[in-house]
Coordinates of C-alpha atoms in Angstrom, one line a residue:
Chain A
M1 CA -19.8 12.3 18.0
K2 CA -20.0 8.8 16.5
L3 CA -20.0 8.6 12.7
A4 CA -20.6 5.4 10.8
T5 CA -21.1 3.8 7.4
I6 CA -24.4 1.9 7.6
R7 CA -26.5 -0.4 5.5
H8 CA -30.2 0.3 5.6
G9 CA -32.2 -1.9 3.3
A10 CA -30.6 -1.9 -0.1
T11 CA -28.5 1.2 0.4
T12 CA -25.4 2.2 2.3
T13 CA -24.9 5.7 3.7
A14 CA -22.7 7.7 5.9
A15 CA -24.5 8.5 9.1
V16 CA -24.1 10.1 12.5
A17 CA -25.4 8.5 15.7
V18 CA -28.2 10.4 17.4
N19 CA -30.8 9.5 20.0
G20 CA -32.7 6.4 18.8
G21 CA -30.5 5.6 15.8
Y22 CA -28.6 6.9 12.9
L23 CA -29.1 10.1 11.0
P24 CA -28.1 9.7 7.3
L25 CA -25.5 12.1 5.9
P26 CA -25.1 13.1 2.2
A27 CA -22.4 10.5 1.3
R28 CA -22.4 6.8 0.6
N29 CA -19.9 6.2 3.2
L30 CA -17.4 7.9 5.5
S31 CA -14.6 7.7 2.9
E32 CA -16.8 9.8 0.6
L33 CA -17.9 12.1 3.4
L34 CA -14.3 12.8 4.6
G35 CA -13.4 13.6 1.0
T36 CA -15.8 16.5 1.1
P37 CA -13.9 19.6 2.4
E38 CA -16.9 20.9 4.4
W39 CA -17.7 17.5 6.0
K40 CA -17.8 18.8 9.6
H41 CA -20.2 21.5 8.5
L42 CA -22.4 18.9 6.8
V43 CA -22.5 16.9 10.0
R44 CA -23.4 19.9 12.1
V45 CA -26.2 20.9 9.7
A46 CA -27.7 17.4 9.7
T47 CA -27.6 17.1 13.5
S48 CA -29.0 20.6 14.2
S49 CA -31.9 20.4 11.8
H50 CA -33.1 16.8 11.8
S51 CA -36.5 15.6 12.8
S52 CA -37.2 12.2 14.2
P53 CA -38.7 10.7 11.0
D54 CA -35.2 11.1 9.4
V55 CA -33.6 8.8 12.0
I56 CA -32.9 5.2 11.0
P57 CA -33.6 3.1 14.1
R58 CA -30.6 1.3 15.4
T59 CA -32.2 -2.1 14.8
E60 CA -32.6 -1.3 11.1
A61 CA -29.0 -0.3 10.6
T62 CA -26.1 -2.6 9.9
L63 CA -22.7 -1.1 10.8
L64 CA -20.1 -1.6 8.0
N65 CA -16.4 -0.9 7.6
P66 CA -16.6 2.9 8.2
V67 CA -13.9 3.8 5.6
P68 CA -14.1 1.4 2.6
A69 CA -11.9 3.3 0.3
P70 CA -8.7 4.6 1.9
A71 CA -5.9 5.3 -0.6
K72 CA -3.4 4.5 2.2
V73 CA -3.7 2.1 5.1
I74 CA -0.4 2.3 7.1
C75 CA 0.3 0.2 10.2
C76 CA 2.7 0.6 13.0
G77 CA 4.1 -2.6 14.5
L78 CA 5.9 -2.8 17.8
N79 CA 4.3 0.2 19.4
Y80 CA 3.3 -1.0 22.9
A81 CA 6.2 -1.6 25.3
D82 CA 4.7 -4.9 26.6
H83 CA 4.1 -6.3 23.1
I84 CA 7.7 -5.3 22.0
L85 CA 9.1 -7.1 25.0
E86 CA 7.0 -10.3 24.4
M87 CA 8.4 -10.4 20.8
G88 CA 11.9 -10.3 22.2
R89 CA 12.8 -6.8 20.8
D90 CA 14.2 -3.5 22.2
L91 CA 12.1 -0.3 22.4
P92 CA 12.3 1.4 19.1
E93 CA 13.8 4.8 18.1
Y94 CA 11.6 4.9 15.0
P95 CA 8.1 3.5 14.3
T96 CA 8.1 0.2 12.3
L97 CA 5.7 0.8 9.5
F98 CA 4.1 -1.4 6.8
A99 CA 1.1 -1.1 4.5
K100 CA -2.2 -2.8 3.9
F101 CA -4.8 -2.1 1.2
A102 CA -8.4 -1.0 1.2
D103 CA -9.1 -4.6 0.1
T104 CA -7.5 -5.8 3.4
L105 CA -10.3 -4.2 5.4
T106 CA -13.6 -5.8 6.2
D107 CA -16.8 -5.1 8.2
P108 CA -17.0 -5.1 12.0
D109 CA -19.0 -8.2 12.1
A110 CA -17.6 -10.0 9.1
E111 CA -16.4 -13.6 9.0
I112 CA -12.7 -13.8 8.6
T113 CA -11.9 -16.6 6.1
S114 CA -8.5 -18.2 5.6
E115 CA -7.8 -20.5 2.7
H116 CA -4.1 -20.3 2.5
S117 CA -2.8 -20.0 6.1
Q118 CA -3.4 -22.0 9.3
S119 CA -1.4 -19.5 11.5
L120 CA -3.9 -16.7 11.9
D121 CA -3.2 -14.5 14.9
W122 CA -5.0 -11.6 16.5
E123 CA -3.7 -8.0 17.0
A124 CA -6.3 -5.7 18.6
E125 CA -5.6 -2.1 17.7
L126 CA -6.7 1.5 17.9
A127 CA -7.0 3.0 14.3
V128 CA -6.8 6.6 13.4
I129 CA -8.8 8.1 10.5
V130 CA -7.3 11.1 8.8
G131 CA -9.6 14.1 8.3
T132 CA -7.3 16.7 6.6
T133 CA -4.5 16.5 4.2
L134 CA -1.1 16.2 5.9
R135 CA 2.4 16.7 4.4
D136 CA 5.5 17.4 6.5
A137 CA 3.2 18.1 9.4
D138 CA 4.3 18.7 13.0
E139 CA 2.6 16.9 15.8
A140 CA 0.2 19.8 16.5
E141 CA -1.0 19.9 12.9
A142 CA -1.2 16.1 12.9
A143 CA -3.3 16.1 16.1
A144 CA -5.7 18.6 14.5
A145 CA -6.0 16.6 11.4
I146 CA -7.4 13.5 13.2
A147 CA -11.0 12.9 12.0
G148 CA -11.6 10.2 14.6
Y149 CA -10.7 6.8 16.0
T150 CA -12.0 3.3 15.4
V151 CA -11.2 -0.3 16.3
A152 CA -9.2 -2.6 14.2
N153 CA -7.9 -6.2 14.4
D154 CA -4.7 -6.5 12.4
V155 CA -5.3 -10.3 11.9
S156 CA -2.0 -11.7 10.7
M157 CA -1.0 -14.8 8.8
R158 CA 2.1 -15.6 10.8
D159 CA 3.4 -18.3 8.4
W160 CA 3.3 -15.8 5.5
Q161 CA 4.5 -12.9 7.6
S162 CA 7.7 -14.9 8.4
R163 CA 8.3 -16.4 5.0
T164 CA 10.6 -13.4 4.2
L165 CA 12.0 -10.4 6.1
Q166 CA 9.1 -8.2 5.1
W167 CA 5.8 -8.8 7.0
F168 CA 3.6 -7.3 4.3
Q169 CA 2.4 -10.6 2.6
G170 CA 1.2 -11.9 6.0
K171 CA -0.6 -8.6 6.7
A172 CA -2.4 -8.0 3.4
F173 CA -4.8 -10.9 2.9
D174 CA -8.0 -9.5 1.4
A175 CA -10.9 -9.0 3.9
T176 CA -9.0 -10.0 7.0
T177 CA -8.7 -6.7 9.0
P178 CA -12.1 -5.8 10.5
L179 CA -12.6 -2.1 11.1
G180 CA -15.3 -0.2 13.0
P181 CA -18.0 -0.3 14.3
V182 CA -18.0 3.5 14.3
M183 CA -15.6 6.4 14.1
V184 CA -15.5 8.5 17.3
T185 CA -14.4 12.1 17.0
P186 CA -11.4 13.4 19.1
D187 CA -13.7 15.5 21.3
E188 CA -15.1 12.2 22.8
L189 CA -12.0 10.1 23.0
D190 CA -8.4 10.9 24.0
P191 CA -5.9 8.0 23.5
E192 CA -3.1 10.0 25.1
A193 CA -5.1 10.2 28.3
G194 CA -5.6 6.4 28.0
V195 CA -8.0 4.1 26.2
Q196 CA -8.3 0.4 26.8
V197 CA -7.7 -2.0 23.8
I198 CA -9.1 -5.4 24.6
C199 CA -9.2 -8.7 22.6
T200 CA -11.1 -11.8 23.7
L201 CA -11.1 -15.2 22.1
N202 CA -14.2 -17.3 22.7
G203 CA -14.8 -15.2 25.8
E204 CA -11.3 -15.5 27.2
E205 CA -9.4 -12.2 27.4
V206 CA -6.1 -12.5 25.6
Q207 CA -5.1 -8.9 25.2
R208 CA -5.7 -5.8 27.3
G209 CA -3.5 -2.8 26.6
N210 CA -3.8 0.9 27.2
T211 CA -2.9 3.6 24.6
M212 CA -1.2 5.6 27.3
T213 CA 1.7 3.2 26.9
L214 CA 2.0 3.7 23.1
V215 CA 5.7 4.5 22.2
F216 CA 4.5 6.6 19.3
S217 CA 1.3 8.6 19.9
C218 CA -1.3 8.9 17.1
A219 CA -0.2 12.5 16.4
R220 CA 3.4 11.5 16.3
L221 CA 2.7 8.6 13.9
L222 CA 0.8 10.9 11.5
S223 CA 3.5 13.5 11.7
Y224 CA 6.3 11.0 11.0
I225 CA 4.4 9.3 8.1
S226 CA 3.6 12.8 6.6
T227 CA 7.4 13.3 6.3
F228 CA 7.6 10.8 3.5
T229 CA 4.1 10.6 2.1
T230 CA 1.0 12.7 2.0
L231 CA -1.9 11.6 4.1
R232 CA -5.4 12.5 2.9
P233 CA -8.9 12.5 4.4
G234 CA -10.0 8.9 4.9
D235 CA -6.6 7.4 5.1
V236 CA -6.2 5.0 8.0
V237 CA -3.3 4.5 10.4
L238 CA -3.3 1.4 12.7
T239 CA -1.3 2.2 15.8
G240 CA 0.0 -1.3 16.8
T241 CA -1.1 -4.0 19.2
P242 CA -0.5 -4.5 22.9
G243 CA 0.9 -7.7 24.4
G244 CA -1.0 -11.0 24.3
V245 CA -0.8 -12.2 20.7
G246 CA -0.9 -15.9 20.0
M247 CA 2.6 -16.0 18.5
G248 CA 4.0 -14.7 21.8
M249 CA 2.4 -17.5 23.8
V250 CA 4.2 -20.7 24.9
P251 CA 3.2 -22.9 23.1
Q252 CA 2.1 -20.6 20.3
R253 CA -1.6 -20.4 19.7
F254 CA -3.4 -19.6 16.5
L255 CA -7.0 -19.0 15.5
R256 CA -9.1 -22.1 14.7
D257 CA -12.2 -22.7 12.6
G258 CA -15.2 -21.3 14.4
D259 CA -13.3 -19.2 16.9
L260 CA -15.1 -16.0 18.0
L261 CA -12.8 -13.0 18.1
R262 CA -14.0 -9.9 19.9
T263 CA -12.0 -6.6 19.7
E264 CA -13.1 -3.9 22.0
I265 CA -12.2 -0.3 22.7
P266 CA -14.6 1.1 25.4
G267 CA -15.9 4.4 24.1
I268 CA -15.8 3.2 20.5
G269 CA -17.3 -0.2 20.4
T270 CA -16.7 -3.9 19.6
L271 CA -15.7 -5.9 16.5
T272 CA -17.2 -9.4 16.5
N273 CA -15.7 -11.7 14.0
T274 CA -16.0 -15.5 13.5
V275 CA -13.0 -17.2 12.0
R276 CA -13.3 -19.7 9.2
I277 CA -10.3 -21.8 8.3
R278 CA -11.0 -23.4 4.9
T279 CA -7.6 -25.0 4.3
R280 CA -6.6 -28.6 5.1
A281 CA -2.9 -28.3 5.6
T282 CA -2.6 -27.1 2.1
I283 CA -0.5 -24.1 2.7
Q284 CA 0.4 -22.8 -0.7
S285 CA 4.0 -22.9 -1.7
V286 CA 5.5 -21.3 -4.8
Chain B
M1 CA 2.4 -2.2 -29.3
K2 CA 3.5 0.7 -27.1
L3 CA 0.9 2.5 -25.0
A4 CA 1.5 5.7 -23.1
T5 CA 0.0 8.5 -21.1
I6 CA 1.0 11.7 -22.8
R7 CA 0.7 15.4 -22.1
H8 CA -0.2 17.4 -25.3
G9 CA -0.7 21.1 -24.7
A10 CA -2.9 21.5 -21.7
T11 CA -4.4 18.0 -21.7
T12 CA -3.3 14.5 -20.9
T13 CA -4.5 11.4 -22.7
A14 CA -3.9 7.7 -23.1
A15 CA -2.2 7.1 -26.5
V16 CA -0.8 4.4 -28.6
A17 CA 2.5 4.8 -30.5
V18 CA 2.1 4.8 -34.3
N19 CA 4.2 5.9 -37.2
G20 CA 5.1 9.6 -36.7
G21 CA 3.8 9.9 -33.1
Y22 CA 1.0 9.1 -30.7
L23 CA -2.6 8.4 -31.5
P24 CA -4.9 9.5 -28.7
L25 CA -7.2 6.9 -27.0
P26 CA -10.5 7.6 -25.3
A27 CA -9.1 7.8 -21.7
R28 CA -7.2 10.4 -19.8
N29 CA -4.4 8.0 -19.0
L30 CA -3.6 4.3 -19.1
S31 CA -5.0 3.7 -15.6
E32 CA -8.3 4.9 -16.9
L33 CA -8.0 3.0 -20.2
L34 CA -7.1 -0.3 -18.4
G35 CA -10.1 0.1 -16.2
T36 CA -12.3 -0.1 -19.3
P37 CA -13.1 -3.8 -19.8
E38 CA -12.9 -3.5 -23.6
W39 CA -9.6 -1.6 -23.6
K40 CA -7.9 -3.9 -26.1
H41 CA -10.8 -3.4 -28.5
L42 CA -10.6 0.3 -28.1
V43 CA -6.9 0.3 -29.0
R44 CA -7.6 -1.9 -32.0
V45 CA -10.4 0.3 -33.3
A46 CA -8.2 3.4 -32.9
T47 CA -5.2 2.0 -34.7
S48 CA -7.2 0.4 -37.5
S49 CA -9.2 3.5 -38.4
H50 CA -7.0 6.5 -37.8
S51 CA -6.0 9.1 -40.3
S52 CA -2.7 11.0 -40.1
P53 CA -4.2 14.3 -38.9
D54 CA -5.2 12.4 -35.7
V55 CA -1.6 11.7 -34.8
I56 CA 0.2 13.9 -32.3
P57 CA 3.7 14.3 -33.5
R58 CA 6.3 12.8 -31.2
T59 CA 7.9 16.3 -30.6
E60 CA 4.6 17.6 -29.3
A61 CA 4.0 14.8 -26.8
T62 CA 5.5 14.6 -23.3
L63 CA 5.5 11.1 -21.9
L64 CA 4.2 10.8 -18.4
N65 CA 4.0 8.1 -15.8
P66 CA 1.8 5.7 -17.8
V67 CA -0.3 4.5 -14.8
P68 CA -0.9 7.4 -12.4
A69 CA -3.7 5.7 -10.4
P70 CA -2.9 2.2 -9.4
A71 CA -4.7 1.0 -6.3
K72 CA -1.8 -1.4 -5.6
V73 CA 1.9 -1.0 -6.3
I74 CA 3.6 -4.2 -5.0
C75 CA 7.4 -4.6 -5.2
C76 CA 9.6 -7.7 -5.1
G77 CA 12.9 -7.3 -3.4
L78 CA 15.8 -9.8 -3.8
N79 CA 14.8 -11.3 -7.1
Y80 CA 18.0 -11.4 -9.1
A81 CA 20.5 -13.9 -8.0
D82 CA 23.5 -11.5 -8.3
H83 CA 21.8 -8.7 -6.3
I84 CA 20.8 -11.2 -3.6
L85 CA 24.4 -12.4 -3.3
E86 CA 25.7 -8.8 -3.1
M87 CA 23.3 -8.0 -0.3
G88 CA 24.7 -11.1 1.6
R89 CA 21.6 -13.2 1.5
D90 CA 20.6 -16.7 0.3
L91 CA 18.4 -17.5 -2.7
P92 CA 14.8 -17.2 -1.5
E93 CA 12.1 -19.8 -1.4
Y94 CA 9.4 -17.1 -1.4
P95 CA 9.3 -13.6 -3.0
T96 CA 10.1 -10.8 -0.6
L97 CA 7.2 -8.3 -1.1
F98 CA 6.5 -4.8 0.1
A99 CA 4.1 -2.0 -1.0
K100 CA 4.4 1.5 -2.4
F101 CA 1.6 3.9 -3.3
A102 CA 0.4 5.7 -6.4
D103 CA 1.9 8.8 -4.8
T104 CA 5.3 7.1 -4.8
L105 CA 5.4 7.0 -8.6
T106 CA 6.5 9.9 -10.8
D107 CA 7.1 10.7 -14.5
P108 CA 9.9 9.2 -16.6
D109 CA 11.8 12.5 -16.8
A110 CA 10.9 13.9 -13.4
E111 CA 13.4 15.3 -11.0
I112 CA 13.7 13.2 -7.9
T113 CA 13.9 15.4 -4.9
S114 CA 15.0 14.4 -1.4
E115 CA 14.5 16.6 1.6
H116 CA 14.8 14.1 4.4
S117 CA 17.4 11.6 3.3
Q118 CA 21.0 11.8 2.0
S119 CA 21.2 8.0 1.3
L120 CA 19.3 7.8 -1.9
D121 CA 20.2 4.6 -3.9
W122 CA 19.1 3.4 -7.3
E123 CA 17.3 0.2 -8.2
A124 CA 16.6 -0.3 -11.9
E125 CA 13.6 -2.6 -12.4
L126 CA 11.2 -4.1 -14.9
A127 CA 7.6 -3.3 -13.9
V128 CA 4.6 -5.3 -14.9
I129 CA 1.2 -3.7 -15.4
V130 CA -1.9 -5.8 -14.8
G131 CA -4.6 -5.9 -17.4
T132 CA -7.2 -8.3 -16.0
T133 CA -8.5 -9.0 -12.5
L134 CA -6.6 -11.8 -10.8
R135 CA -7.5 -13.7 -7.7
D136 CA -6.0 -17.1 -6.8
A137 CA -4.6 -17.3 -10.3
D138 CA -2.2 -19.9 -11.6
E139 CA 0.9 -18.9 -13.6
A140 CA -0.9 -19.3 -17.0
E141 CA -3.8 -17.1 -16.0
A142 CA -1.3 -14.6 -14.5
A143 CA 0.7 -14.5 -17.7
A144 CA -2.4 -13.9 -19.8
A145 CA -3.4 -11.1 -17.5
I146 CA -0.3 -9.0 -18.1
A147 CA -1.2 -5.8 -19.9
G148 CA 2.4 -4.9 -20.5
Y149 CA 5.8 -4.0 -19.2
T150 CA 7.4 -0.7 -18.3
V151 CA 10.6 0.6 -16.7
A152 CA 10.9 1.6 -13.1
N153 CA 13.6 2.8 -10.7
D154 CA 12.8 1.8 -7.1
V155 CA 14.8 4.7 -5.7
S156 CA 15.4 3.9 -2.1
M157 CA 16.2 6.0 1.0
R158 CA 18.6 3.5 2.6
D159 CA 18.7 5.3 5.9
W160 CA 15.0 5.2 6.3
Q161 CA 14.8 1.7 4.9
S162 CA 17.1 0.4 7.6
R163 CA 15.6 2.4 10.5
T164 CA 13.4 -0.6 11.3
L165 CA 13.1 -4.2 10.2
Q166 CA 10.5 -3.1 7.6
W167 CA 11.8 -1.5 4.4
F168 CA 8.5 0.3 3.6
Q169 CA 9.3 3.8 4.9
G170 CA 12.5 4.0 2.8
K171 CA 10.6 2.9 -0.3
A172 CA 7.5 5.0 -0.1
F173 CA 8.7 8.6 -0.4
D174 CA 6.3 10.6 -2.6
A175 CA 7.3 11.1 -6.2
T176 CA 10.6 9.1 -6.0
T177 CA 9.9 6.0 -8.2
P178 CA 10.0 7.1 -11.9
L179 CA 7.9 4.9 -14.2
G180 CA 7.6 4.7 -18.0
P181 CA 8.2 6.0 -20.6
V182 CA 5.7 3.6 -22.3
M183 CA 4.0 0.3 -21.6
V184 CA 5.0 -2.4 -24.1
T185 CA 2.5 -5.2 -24.7
P186 CA 3.6 -8.8 -24.1
D187 CA 3.6 -9.6 -27.9
E188 CA 6.6 -7.3 -28.3
L189 CA 8.6 -8.2 -25.1
D190 CA 9.3 -11.4 -23.4
P191 CA 11.2 -11.1 -20.1
E192 CA 11.4 -14.9 -19.7
A193 CA 13.4 -15.0 -23.0
G194 CA 15.7 -12.3 -21.6
V195 CA 15.4 -8.5 -21.3
Q196 CA 18.3 -6.3 -20.2
V197 CA 17.8 -3.9 -17.3
I198 CA 20.4 -1.2 -17.2
C199 CA 21.2 1.7 -14.9
T200 CA 23.7 4.4 -15.6
L201 CA 24.8 7.2 -13.2
N202 CA 26.2 10.3 -14.9
G203 CA 27.0 8.1 -17.9
E204 CA 28.7 5.3 -15.9
E205 CA 27.0 2.0 -16.0
V206 CA 26.3 0.8 -12.5
Q207 CA 23.7 -2.0 -13.1
R208 CA 23.1 -4.4 -16.0
G209 CA 20.9 -7.4 -15.3
N210 CA 18.9 -9.8 -17.4
T211 CA 15.4 -10.8 -16.6
M212 CA 16.3 -14.3 -17.6
T213 CA 17.9 -14.6 -14.2
L214 CA 14.9 -13.6 -12.2
V215 CA 14.2 -16.0 -9.4
F216 CA 10.5 -15.4 -9.6
S217 CA 9.2 -14.6 -13.1
C218 CA 6.5 -11.9 -13.8
A219 CA 3.8 -14.5 -14.0
R220 CA 4.9 -16.3 -10.9
L221 CA 4.9 -13.1 -9.0
L222 CA 1.4 -12.2 -10.1
S223 CA 0.2 -15.6 -9.4
Y224 CA 1.8 -15.6 -5.9
I225 CA 0.4 -12.1 -5.0
S226 CA -3.1 -13.1 -6.2
T227 CA -3.1 -15.8 -3.6
F228 CA -3.5 -13.2 -0.9
T229 CA -4.9 -10.1 -2.6
T230 CA -6.8 -9.3 -5.8
L231 CA -4.9 -7.7 -8.6
R232 CA -6.8 -5.4 -10.9
P233 CA -6.3 -3.6 -14.2
G234 CA -3.7 -0.9 -13.8
D235 CA -2.0 -2.4 -10.7
V236 CA 1.8 -2.4 -10.9
V237 CA 4.2 -5.0 -9.8
L238 CA 8.0 -4.2 -9.6
T239 CA 10.0 -7.3 -10.2
G240 CA 13.2 -6.4 -8.3
T241 CA 16.6 -5.0 -9.1
P242 CA 19.8 -6.7 -10.4
G243 CA 23.2 -6.3 -8.8
G244 CA 25.1 -3.0 -8.7
V245 CA 23.2 -0.8 -6.2
G246 CA 25.2 1.8 -4.3
M247 CA 24.6 0.2 -0.9
G248 CA 26.4 -2.9 -2.2
M249 CA 29.5 -1.0 -3.2
V250 CA 32.6 -0.7 -1.1
P251 CA 32.6 2.0 0.0
Q252 CA 28.9 2.5 -0.2
R253 CA 27.8 5.2 -2.8
F254 CA 24.7 7.2 -2.7
L255 CA 23.1 9.7 -5.1
R256 CA 24.2 13.3 -5.0
D257 CA 22.6 16.6 -5.8
G258 CA 22.6 17.0 -9.6
D259 CA 23.3 13.4 -10.5
L260 CA 21.8 12.1 -13.7
L261 CA 20.1 8.7 -13.3
R262 CA 19.3 6.8 -16.5
T263 CA 17.3 3.6 -16.3
E264 CA 16.9 1.6 -19.5
I265 CA 15.2 -1.5 -20.8
P266 CA 15.9 -2.0 -24.5
G267 CA 12.6 -2.6 -26.2
I268 CA 10.8 -0.3 -23.7
G269 CA 12.7 2.9 -23.3
T270 CA 14.7 5.0 -20.9
L271 CA 13.9 7.0 -17.7
T272 CA 16.0 10.1 -17.3
N273 CA 15.9 11.6 -13.8
T274 CA 18.0 14.3 -12.3
V275 CA 18.5 14.0 -8.5
R276 CA 17.9 17.0 -6.2
I277 CA 19.1 16.7 -2.6
R278 CA 17.6 19.5 -0.6
T279 CA 18.7 18.5 2.8
R280 CA 21.8 19.8 4.7
A281 CA 22.5 16.9 7.1
T282 CA 19.0 17.5 8.5
I283 CA 17.8 14.0 8.5
Q284 CA 14.6 14.0 10.4
S285 CA 14.4 12.2 13.7
V286 CA 11.3 11.5 15.7

């Protein structure tokens, strides 16, 4: 099943993909839907009883960031063996975690604008969306709590990321992490069996990883995180990026004004984001 | 002016300190109050027109975490020259920032319970509460947007903090950062002129710093943060801890079951937290 947050005319709504388009669900977006305890039941009722006039044709729907209001967006760095090695590090015993905000997220086709950095880099990632509250959960509980999967690009301001020991400030620029275009439920996608994560820049493939090579699986990440903080429906966990980021290239390569960034996970969909660099070597100092 | 979130009987309410106690304000807590654009006006109306029967006697009010629902809790590490030197680092050009969650915060007199770490350390801090939306703000705008100041202890799980390069997982355990007991407005407290930040452990003073020695002032921190992410009313910024943490001692010293942690900023108040260590050398591995 593919769930989405769509704009149709002047309204936004949670929706489920059906033949011919999207069937609206009784919530303004997937954050709100997932916050309803009986959300799976609501989806079942809608899909089993709809008639074709209810369906919004695909051409009339704009796909938005599926979960605009997560209380927690937690990201794992260094989770693909190949990316870890290109960054010159050892395979980790524990997941490296940092946080973003709901404000950091943006729509699957949004422009990504930078005014304060000229070192924007790409990080194609599989993102997990939580469907059930998790606290001190084991991996089986965590696996069962996954609402679905979506695509993310953890676009990073490498200059800000390396200003201090903590990456956070280079990872939390408003509206720089596109998410979407839909959330695919676990019955349709199995990252442990292997899902491709692909990033292309102006048509050139720069990243292609497979979630089979994740050091920490989705369920393991959720279980680990739930040891220290409660995860709730709609929270988002980014699972890390495979090799091929610009910072790892020789010479290093960063996004330029007008670049077209495409982030694809077959079985979910593609993010298509144009980069806008507004700054003229005016990197902000304090 | 001192604003607070108090529990009185079965209800919680935002309140302002007046002679004899607390005067309720029309919001369930300060997060909700600060989210009201005319919050300063509401406070003025309440204080100018109240009669003594409206006042909740101090003995009937329990002071809670003043801002239970911030969308952003951003912390600055390494911001007091003496603490930076004890951690073996150079004075920074940029603030070191990381995030916590609303869930990380707890009440000013709460027990702090650890089940998964035996390396709990103290970090007494001045916290700033945002009163106006800030984006790309200069220092003057940032200073004017400060709703007030409160006391925090950024209690840190040093083992988890040092598991990876990113401190976040050792800083984001649910209900481990006490905040309060009240929010003092800027007309009554001026950290740039110098405010003492004191931590005692079982009566022994372990930290005493002065905000005069902050490398990055409150306004500078808010201005810097607003360069990459929007700050909104009720958001919280922790300004860093002075020297004297347990990890910096020789030998290192961590909190033990039953320890009484007191965190004081004269002019604001005192946090009083008993530590409960529930684990028996069962530090969670993955």
